[in-house]
Tab-separated table of C-alpha atoms and ligand atoms in Angstrom:
chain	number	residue	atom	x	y	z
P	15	UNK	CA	0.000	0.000	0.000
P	16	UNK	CA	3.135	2.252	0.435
P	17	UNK	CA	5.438	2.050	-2.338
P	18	UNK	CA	9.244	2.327	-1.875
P	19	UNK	CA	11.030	4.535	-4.629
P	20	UNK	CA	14.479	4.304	-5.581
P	21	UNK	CA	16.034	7.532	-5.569
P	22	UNK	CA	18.763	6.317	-8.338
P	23	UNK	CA	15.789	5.815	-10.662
P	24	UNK	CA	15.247	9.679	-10.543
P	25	UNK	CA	18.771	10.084	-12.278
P	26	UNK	CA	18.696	7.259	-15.039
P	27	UNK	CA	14.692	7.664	-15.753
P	28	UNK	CA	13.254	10.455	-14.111
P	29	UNK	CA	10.027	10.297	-16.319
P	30	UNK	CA	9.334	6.613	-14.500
P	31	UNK	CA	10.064	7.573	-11.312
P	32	UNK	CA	8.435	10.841	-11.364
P	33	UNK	CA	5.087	8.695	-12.967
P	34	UNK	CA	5.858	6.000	-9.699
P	35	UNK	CA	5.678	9.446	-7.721
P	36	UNK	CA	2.557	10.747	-8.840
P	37	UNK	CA	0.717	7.293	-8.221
P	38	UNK	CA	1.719	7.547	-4.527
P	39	UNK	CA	0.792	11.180	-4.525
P	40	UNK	CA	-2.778	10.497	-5.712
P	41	UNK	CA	-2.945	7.810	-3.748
P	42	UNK	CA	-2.289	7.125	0.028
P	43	UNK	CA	-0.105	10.672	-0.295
P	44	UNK	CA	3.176	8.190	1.171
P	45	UNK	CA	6.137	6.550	0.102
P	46	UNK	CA	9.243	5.111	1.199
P	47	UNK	CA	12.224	6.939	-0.425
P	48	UNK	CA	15.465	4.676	-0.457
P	49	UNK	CA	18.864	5.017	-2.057
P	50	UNK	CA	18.914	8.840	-1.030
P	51	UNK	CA	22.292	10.437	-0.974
P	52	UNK	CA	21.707	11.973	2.760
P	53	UNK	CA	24.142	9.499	4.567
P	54	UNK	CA	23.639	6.977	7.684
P	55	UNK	CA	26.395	8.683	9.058
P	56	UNK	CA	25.117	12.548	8.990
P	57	UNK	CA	21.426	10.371	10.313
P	58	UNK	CA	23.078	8.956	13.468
P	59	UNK	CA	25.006	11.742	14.067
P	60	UNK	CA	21.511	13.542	14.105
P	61	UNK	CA	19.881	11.370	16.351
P	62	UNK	CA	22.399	11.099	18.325
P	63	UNK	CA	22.976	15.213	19.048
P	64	UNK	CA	19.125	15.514	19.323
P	65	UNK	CA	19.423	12.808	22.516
P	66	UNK	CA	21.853	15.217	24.123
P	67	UNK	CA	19.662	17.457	23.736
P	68	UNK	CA	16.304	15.864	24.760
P	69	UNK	CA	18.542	14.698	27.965
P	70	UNK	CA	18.791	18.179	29.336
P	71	UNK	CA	17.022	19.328	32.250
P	72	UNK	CA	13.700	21.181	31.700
P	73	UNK	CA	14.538	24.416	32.919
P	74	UNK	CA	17.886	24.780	30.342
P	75	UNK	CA	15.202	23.791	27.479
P	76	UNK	CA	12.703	25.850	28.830
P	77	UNK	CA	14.858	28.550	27.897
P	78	UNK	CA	14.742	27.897	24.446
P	79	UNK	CA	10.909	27.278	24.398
P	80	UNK	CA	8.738	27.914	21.020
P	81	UNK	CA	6.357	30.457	22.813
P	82	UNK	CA	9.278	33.040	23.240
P	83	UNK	CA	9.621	33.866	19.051
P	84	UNK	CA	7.238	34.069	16.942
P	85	UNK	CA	8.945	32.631	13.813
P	86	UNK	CA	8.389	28.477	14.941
P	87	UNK	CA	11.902	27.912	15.838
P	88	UNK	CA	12.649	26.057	19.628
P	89	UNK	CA	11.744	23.686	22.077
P	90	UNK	CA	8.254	22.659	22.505
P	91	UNK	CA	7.248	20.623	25.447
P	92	UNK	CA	5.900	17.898	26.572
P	93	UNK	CA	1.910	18.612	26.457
P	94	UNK	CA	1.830	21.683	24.560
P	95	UNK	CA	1.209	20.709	21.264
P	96	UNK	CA	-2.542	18.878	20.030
P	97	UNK	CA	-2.356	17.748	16.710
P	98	UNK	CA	-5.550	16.609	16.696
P	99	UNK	CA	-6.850	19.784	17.303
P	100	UNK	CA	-7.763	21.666	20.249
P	101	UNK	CA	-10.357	19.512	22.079
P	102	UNK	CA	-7.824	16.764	22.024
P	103	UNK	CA	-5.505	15.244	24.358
P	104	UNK	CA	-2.271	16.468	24.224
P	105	UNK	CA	0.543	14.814	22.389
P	106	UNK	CA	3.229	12.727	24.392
P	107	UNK	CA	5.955	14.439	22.986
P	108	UNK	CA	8.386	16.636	23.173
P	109	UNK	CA	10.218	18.811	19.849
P	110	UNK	CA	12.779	21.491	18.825
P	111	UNK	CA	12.638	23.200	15.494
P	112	UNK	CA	14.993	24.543	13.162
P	113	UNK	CA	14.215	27.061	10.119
P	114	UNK	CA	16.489	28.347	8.023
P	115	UNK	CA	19.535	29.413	9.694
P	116	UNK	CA	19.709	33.533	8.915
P	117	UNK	CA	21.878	36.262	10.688
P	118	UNK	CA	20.485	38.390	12.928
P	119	UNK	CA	21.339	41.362	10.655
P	120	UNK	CA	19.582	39.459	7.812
P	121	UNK	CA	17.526	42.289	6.287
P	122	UNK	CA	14.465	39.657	6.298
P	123	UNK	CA	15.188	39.300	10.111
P	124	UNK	CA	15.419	43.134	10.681
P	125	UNK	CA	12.144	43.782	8.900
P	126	UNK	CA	10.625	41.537	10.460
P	127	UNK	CA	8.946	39.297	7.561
P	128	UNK	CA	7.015	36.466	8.892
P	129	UNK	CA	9.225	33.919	10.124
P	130	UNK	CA	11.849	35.276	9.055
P	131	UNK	CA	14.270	35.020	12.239
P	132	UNK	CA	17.195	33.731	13.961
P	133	UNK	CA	17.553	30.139	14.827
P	134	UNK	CA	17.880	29.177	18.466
P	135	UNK	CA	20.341	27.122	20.057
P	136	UNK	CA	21.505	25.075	23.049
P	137	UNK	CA	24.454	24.816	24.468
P	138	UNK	CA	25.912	21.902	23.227
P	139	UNK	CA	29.232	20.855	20.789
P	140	UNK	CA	28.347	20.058	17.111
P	141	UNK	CA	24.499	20.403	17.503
P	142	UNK	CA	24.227	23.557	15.320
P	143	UNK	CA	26.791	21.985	12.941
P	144	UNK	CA	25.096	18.476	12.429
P	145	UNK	CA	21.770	19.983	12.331
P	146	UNK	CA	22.324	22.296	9.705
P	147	UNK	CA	24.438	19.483	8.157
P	148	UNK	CA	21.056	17.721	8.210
P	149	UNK	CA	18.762	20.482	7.380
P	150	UNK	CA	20.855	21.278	4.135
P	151	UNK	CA	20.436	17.643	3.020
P	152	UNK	CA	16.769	17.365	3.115
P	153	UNK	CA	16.670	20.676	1.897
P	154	UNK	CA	18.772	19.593	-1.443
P	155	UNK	CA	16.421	16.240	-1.528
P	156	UNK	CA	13.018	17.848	-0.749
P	157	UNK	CA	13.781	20.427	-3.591
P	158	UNK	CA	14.778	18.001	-6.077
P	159	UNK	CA	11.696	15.662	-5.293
P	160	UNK	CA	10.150	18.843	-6.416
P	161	UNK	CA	11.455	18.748	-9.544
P	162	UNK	CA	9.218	15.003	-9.775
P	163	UNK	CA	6.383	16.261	-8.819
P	164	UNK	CA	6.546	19.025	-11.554
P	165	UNK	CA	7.419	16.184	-14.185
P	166	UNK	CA	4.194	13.976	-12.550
P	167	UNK	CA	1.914	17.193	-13.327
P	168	UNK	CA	3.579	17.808	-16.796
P	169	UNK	CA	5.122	20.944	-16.089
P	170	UNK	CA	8.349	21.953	-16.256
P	171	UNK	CA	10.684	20.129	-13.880
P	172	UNK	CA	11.829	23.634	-12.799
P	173	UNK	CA	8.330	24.864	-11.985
P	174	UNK	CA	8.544	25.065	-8.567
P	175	UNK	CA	12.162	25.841	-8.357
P	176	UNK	CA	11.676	30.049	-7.530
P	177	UNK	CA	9.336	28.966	-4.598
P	178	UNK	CA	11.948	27.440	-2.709
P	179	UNK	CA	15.066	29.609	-3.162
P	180	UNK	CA	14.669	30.714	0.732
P	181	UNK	CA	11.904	28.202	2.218
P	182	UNK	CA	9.938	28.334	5.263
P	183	UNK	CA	11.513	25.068	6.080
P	184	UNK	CA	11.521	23.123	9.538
P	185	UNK	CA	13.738	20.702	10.323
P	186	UNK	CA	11.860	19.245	13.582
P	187	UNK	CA	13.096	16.300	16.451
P	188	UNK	CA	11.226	14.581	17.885
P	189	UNK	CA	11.114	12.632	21.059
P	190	UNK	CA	8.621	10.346	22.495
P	191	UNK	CA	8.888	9.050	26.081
P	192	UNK	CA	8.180	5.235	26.559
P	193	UNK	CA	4.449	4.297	27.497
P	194	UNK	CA	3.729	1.722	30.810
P	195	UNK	CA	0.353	1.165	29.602
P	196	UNK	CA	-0.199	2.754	26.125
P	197	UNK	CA	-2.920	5.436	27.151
P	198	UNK	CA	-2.907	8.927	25.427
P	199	UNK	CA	-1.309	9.906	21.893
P	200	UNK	CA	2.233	10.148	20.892
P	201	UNK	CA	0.574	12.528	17.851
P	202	UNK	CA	-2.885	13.212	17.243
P	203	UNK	CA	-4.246	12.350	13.847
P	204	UNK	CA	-3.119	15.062	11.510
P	205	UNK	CA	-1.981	15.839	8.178
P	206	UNK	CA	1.064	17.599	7.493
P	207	UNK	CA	0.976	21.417	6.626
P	208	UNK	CA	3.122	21.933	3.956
P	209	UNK	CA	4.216	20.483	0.868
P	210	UNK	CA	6.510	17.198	1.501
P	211	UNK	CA	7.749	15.788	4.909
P	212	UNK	CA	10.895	13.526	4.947
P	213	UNK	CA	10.545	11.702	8.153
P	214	UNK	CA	13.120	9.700	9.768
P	215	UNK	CA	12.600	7.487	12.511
P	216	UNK	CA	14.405	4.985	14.521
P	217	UNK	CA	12.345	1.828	14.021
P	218	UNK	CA	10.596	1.821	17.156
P	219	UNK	CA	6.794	1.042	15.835
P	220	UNK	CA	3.925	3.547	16.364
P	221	UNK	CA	3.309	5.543	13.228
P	222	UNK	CA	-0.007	4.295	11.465
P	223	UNK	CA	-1.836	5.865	7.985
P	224	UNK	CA	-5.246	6.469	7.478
P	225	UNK	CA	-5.730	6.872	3.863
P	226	UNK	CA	-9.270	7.727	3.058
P	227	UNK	CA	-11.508	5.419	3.704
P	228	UNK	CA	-9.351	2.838	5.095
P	229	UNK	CA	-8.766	1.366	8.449
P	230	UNK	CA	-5.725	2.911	10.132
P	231	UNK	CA	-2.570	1.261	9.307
P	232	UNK	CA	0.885	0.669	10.578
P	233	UNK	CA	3.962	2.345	8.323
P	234	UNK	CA	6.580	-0.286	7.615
P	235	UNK	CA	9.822	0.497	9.119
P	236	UNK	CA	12.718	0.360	6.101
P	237	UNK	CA	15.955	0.904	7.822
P	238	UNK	CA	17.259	4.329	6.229
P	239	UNK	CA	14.710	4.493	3.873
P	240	UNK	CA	12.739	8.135	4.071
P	241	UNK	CA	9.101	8.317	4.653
P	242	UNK	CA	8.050	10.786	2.376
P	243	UNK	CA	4.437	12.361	2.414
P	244	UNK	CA	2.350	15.607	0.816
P	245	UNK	CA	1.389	17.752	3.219
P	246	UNK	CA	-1.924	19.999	2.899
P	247	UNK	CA	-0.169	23.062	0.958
P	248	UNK	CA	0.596	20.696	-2.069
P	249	UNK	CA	-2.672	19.289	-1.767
P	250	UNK	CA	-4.372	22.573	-2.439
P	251	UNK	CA	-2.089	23.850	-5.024
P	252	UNK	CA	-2.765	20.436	-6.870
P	253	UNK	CA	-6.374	21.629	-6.574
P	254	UNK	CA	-6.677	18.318	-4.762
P	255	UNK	CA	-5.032	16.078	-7.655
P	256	UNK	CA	-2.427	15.150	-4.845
P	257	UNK	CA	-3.859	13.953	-1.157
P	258	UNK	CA	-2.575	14.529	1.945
P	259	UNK	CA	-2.990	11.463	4.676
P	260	UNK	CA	-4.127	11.931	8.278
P	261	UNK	CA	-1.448	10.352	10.382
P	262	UNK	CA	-0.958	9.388	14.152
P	263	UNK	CA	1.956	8.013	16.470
P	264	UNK	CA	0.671	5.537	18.917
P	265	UNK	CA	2.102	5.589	22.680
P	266	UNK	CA	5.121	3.587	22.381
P	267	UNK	CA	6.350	0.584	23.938
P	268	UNK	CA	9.390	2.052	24.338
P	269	UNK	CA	11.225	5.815	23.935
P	270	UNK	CA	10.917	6.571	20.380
P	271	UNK	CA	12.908	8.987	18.398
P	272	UNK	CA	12.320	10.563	14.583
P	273	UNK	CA	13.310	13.661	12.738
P	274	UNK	CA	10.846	15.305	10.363
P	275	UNK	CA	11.956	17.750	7.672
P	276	UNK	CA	9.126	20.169	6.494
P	277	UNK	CA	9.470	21.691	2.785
P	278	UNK	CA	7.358	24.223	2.733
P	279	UNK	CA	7.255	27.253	-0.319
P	280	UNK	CA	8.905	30.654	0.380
P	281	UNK	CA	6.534	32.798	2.179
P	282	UNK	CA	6.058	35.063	-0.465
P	283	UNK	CA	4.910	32.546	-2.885
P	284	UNK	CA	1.442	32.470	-3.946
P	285	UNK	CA	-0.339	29.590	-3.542
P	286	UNK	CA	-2.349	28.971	-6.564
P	287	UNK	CA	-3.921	26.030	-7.924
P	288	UNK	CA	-1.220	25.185	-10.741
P	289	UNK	CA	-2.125	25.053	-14.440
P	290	UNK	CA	-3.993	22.334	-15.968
P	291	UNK	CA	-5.418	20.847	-12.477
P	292	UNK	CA	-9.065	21.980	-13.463
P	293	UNK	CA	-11.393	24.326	-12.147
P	294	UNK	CA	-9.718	26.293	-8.740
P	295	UNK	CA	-11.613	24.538	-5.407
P	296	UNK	CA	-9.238	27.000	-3.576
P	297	UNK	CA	-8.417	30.809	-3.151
P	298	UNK	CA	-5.186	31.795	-3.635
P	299	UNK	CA	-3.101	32.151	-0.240
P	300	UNK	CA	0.642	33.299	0.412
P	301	UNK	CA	2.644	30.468	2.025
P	302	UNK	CA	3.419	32.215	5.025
P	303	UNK	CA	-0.017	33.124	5.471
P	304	UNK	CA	-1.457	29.428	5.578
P	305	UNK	CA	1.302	28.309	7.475
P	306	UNK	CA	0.646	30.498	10.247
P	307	UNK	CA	-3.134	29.952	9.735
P	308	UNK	CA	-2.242	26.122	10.535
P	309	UNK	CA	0.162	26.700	13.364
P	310	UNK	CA	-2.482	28.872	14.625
P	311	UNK	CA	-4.817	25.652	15.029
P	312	UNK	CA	-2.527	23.596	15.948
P	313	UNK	CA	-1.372	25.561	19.528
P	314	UNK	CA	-3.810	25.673	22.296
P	315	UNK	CA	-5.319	29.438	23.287
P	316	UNK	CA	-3.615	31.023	26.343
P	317	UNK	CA	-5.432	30.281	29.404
N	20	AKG	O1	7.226	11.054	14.641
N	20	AKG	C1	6.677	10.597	13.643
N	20	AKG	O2	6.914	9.464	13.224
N	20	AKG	C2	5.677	11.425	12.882
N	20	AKG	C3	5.645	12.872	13.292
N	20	AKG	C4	4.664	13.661	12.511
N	20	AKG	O3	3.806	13.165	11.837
N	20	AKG	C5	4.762	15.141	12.525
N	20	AKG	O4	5.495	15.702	13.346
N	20	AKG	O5	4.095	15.780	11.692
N	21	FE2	FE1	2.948	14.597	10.501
């Protein structure tokens, strides 16, 4: 039900593999992505710098926290986020976020363009270097994969290229604390906001897919192997021709780690249902604005 792709197939027949792409895309919105170049070595190193950090105590995270910017970048805590939505329980997880890594004299910083703004750090040896090692690479792949999904929807395959020359990209870790007796949510049921996730995890079992009307579903674990899914943003600028999945993590058995990389379009860029995808269903939207329309949701109202 979830394909895997071959990465090398992009370079030797990227008609085929942009074609296996699109089926995925239209279908349960997932696939497995294996034989990419971003290396087990830069992975573990990743995991393993996010543990140091998840390992601090509370109050030296605290001080990073997501609720003191207003650009999405920092730690987020265990019970503050409901994917599900606001009536839900709260997740069993905790997060830290990374956008794209600008100076604070960036003159996108300075004028204060939506979040547009500095990266936030802990103090710990070769986390900002592996990270942005990491973020780079699934920057590089996400953008490329791109170039598919333009050759899927018989465009150009540099369609998309301008709208993601300075992306409102978030690389995110994530950490779930072992359950005793499986109550609660890791994740609520969601779907993605943007336009493709590369997730990461460590094996442990608890992410399941709902496609539409389907039962939900566990996602095989592929050692290495990317899961790669469309998020709502590409959903609505495919005027719905692409669909993106609800999605949970289950309570697991034991701790669970993954990283998530979130491609989303430079804020400026207009969302607009692309050419030849039929009649518009949608409005047209800047990217920053339905981001922050979705974060929005996603945070619960101060008390
Ligand atoms: O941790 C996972 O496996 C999935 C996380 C996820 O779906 C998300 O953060 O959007
Ligand atoms: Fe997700």
């Amino acid at each position: 039900m979830i394909p895997v792709l071959d990465w090398q197939r992009f370079e030797a027949d990227s008609v085929g593999f942009a074609a296996e792409l699109g089926a995925a895309c239209r279908g349960s919105g997932f696939f497995l992505l294996q034989n990419h170049p971003v290396t087990p070595a830069l992975i573990d190193a990743t995991f393993d710098t996010a543990d140091t950090f998840f390992a601090l105590d509370p109050a030296e995270k605290s001080a990073l926290s997501i609720g003191l910017n207003d650009h999405n970048r920092g730690w987020v805590g265990q019970g503050h986020e409901k994917l599900a939505g606001a009536h839900s329980p709260a997740d069993q997880k905790e997060a830290f976020n990374i956008g794209l890594d600008l100076a604070p004299d960036d003159a996108r910083v300075l004028a204060g363009e939506p979040f547009r703004g500095v990266n936030v750090w802990p103090d710990l040896d070769g986390f900002k270097d592996t990270t942005l090692a990491y973020f780079d690479a699934c920057l590089d792949l996400s953008t490329a994969l791109m170039q598919a999904v333009a050759l899927d929807l018989q465009l150009l395959r540099a369609h998309f290229a301008p709208h993601f020359t300075a992306p409102l990209a978030t690389l995110r870790l994530l950490h779930y604390p072992a359950s005793q007796n499986g109550a609660g949510i890791g994740a609520g049921a969601h779907t993605d906001y943007g336009a493709l996730t590369l997730l990461m995890t460590d094996g442990e079992a608890g992410l399941q897919v709902q496609p539409r009307g389907q039962d939900w579903t566990d996602v095989p674990h592929v050692p290495g192997a990317f899961i790669v899914n469309i998020g709502d943003c590409l959903m609505r600028w495919t005027n719905d021709i692409y669909i993106s999945t609800p999605h949970r993590v289950l309570p697991p058995r034991n701790q669970r780690r993954s990283i998530a990389f979130f491609l989303d379009p430079n804020p400026d860029t207009l969302v607009e249902t692309l050419p030849g995808t039929g009649t518009p269903r949608y409005a047209p939207i800047t990217g920053a604005d339905y981001l922050r329309m979705r974060l929005d949701a996603t945070y619960e109202p101060a008390q």
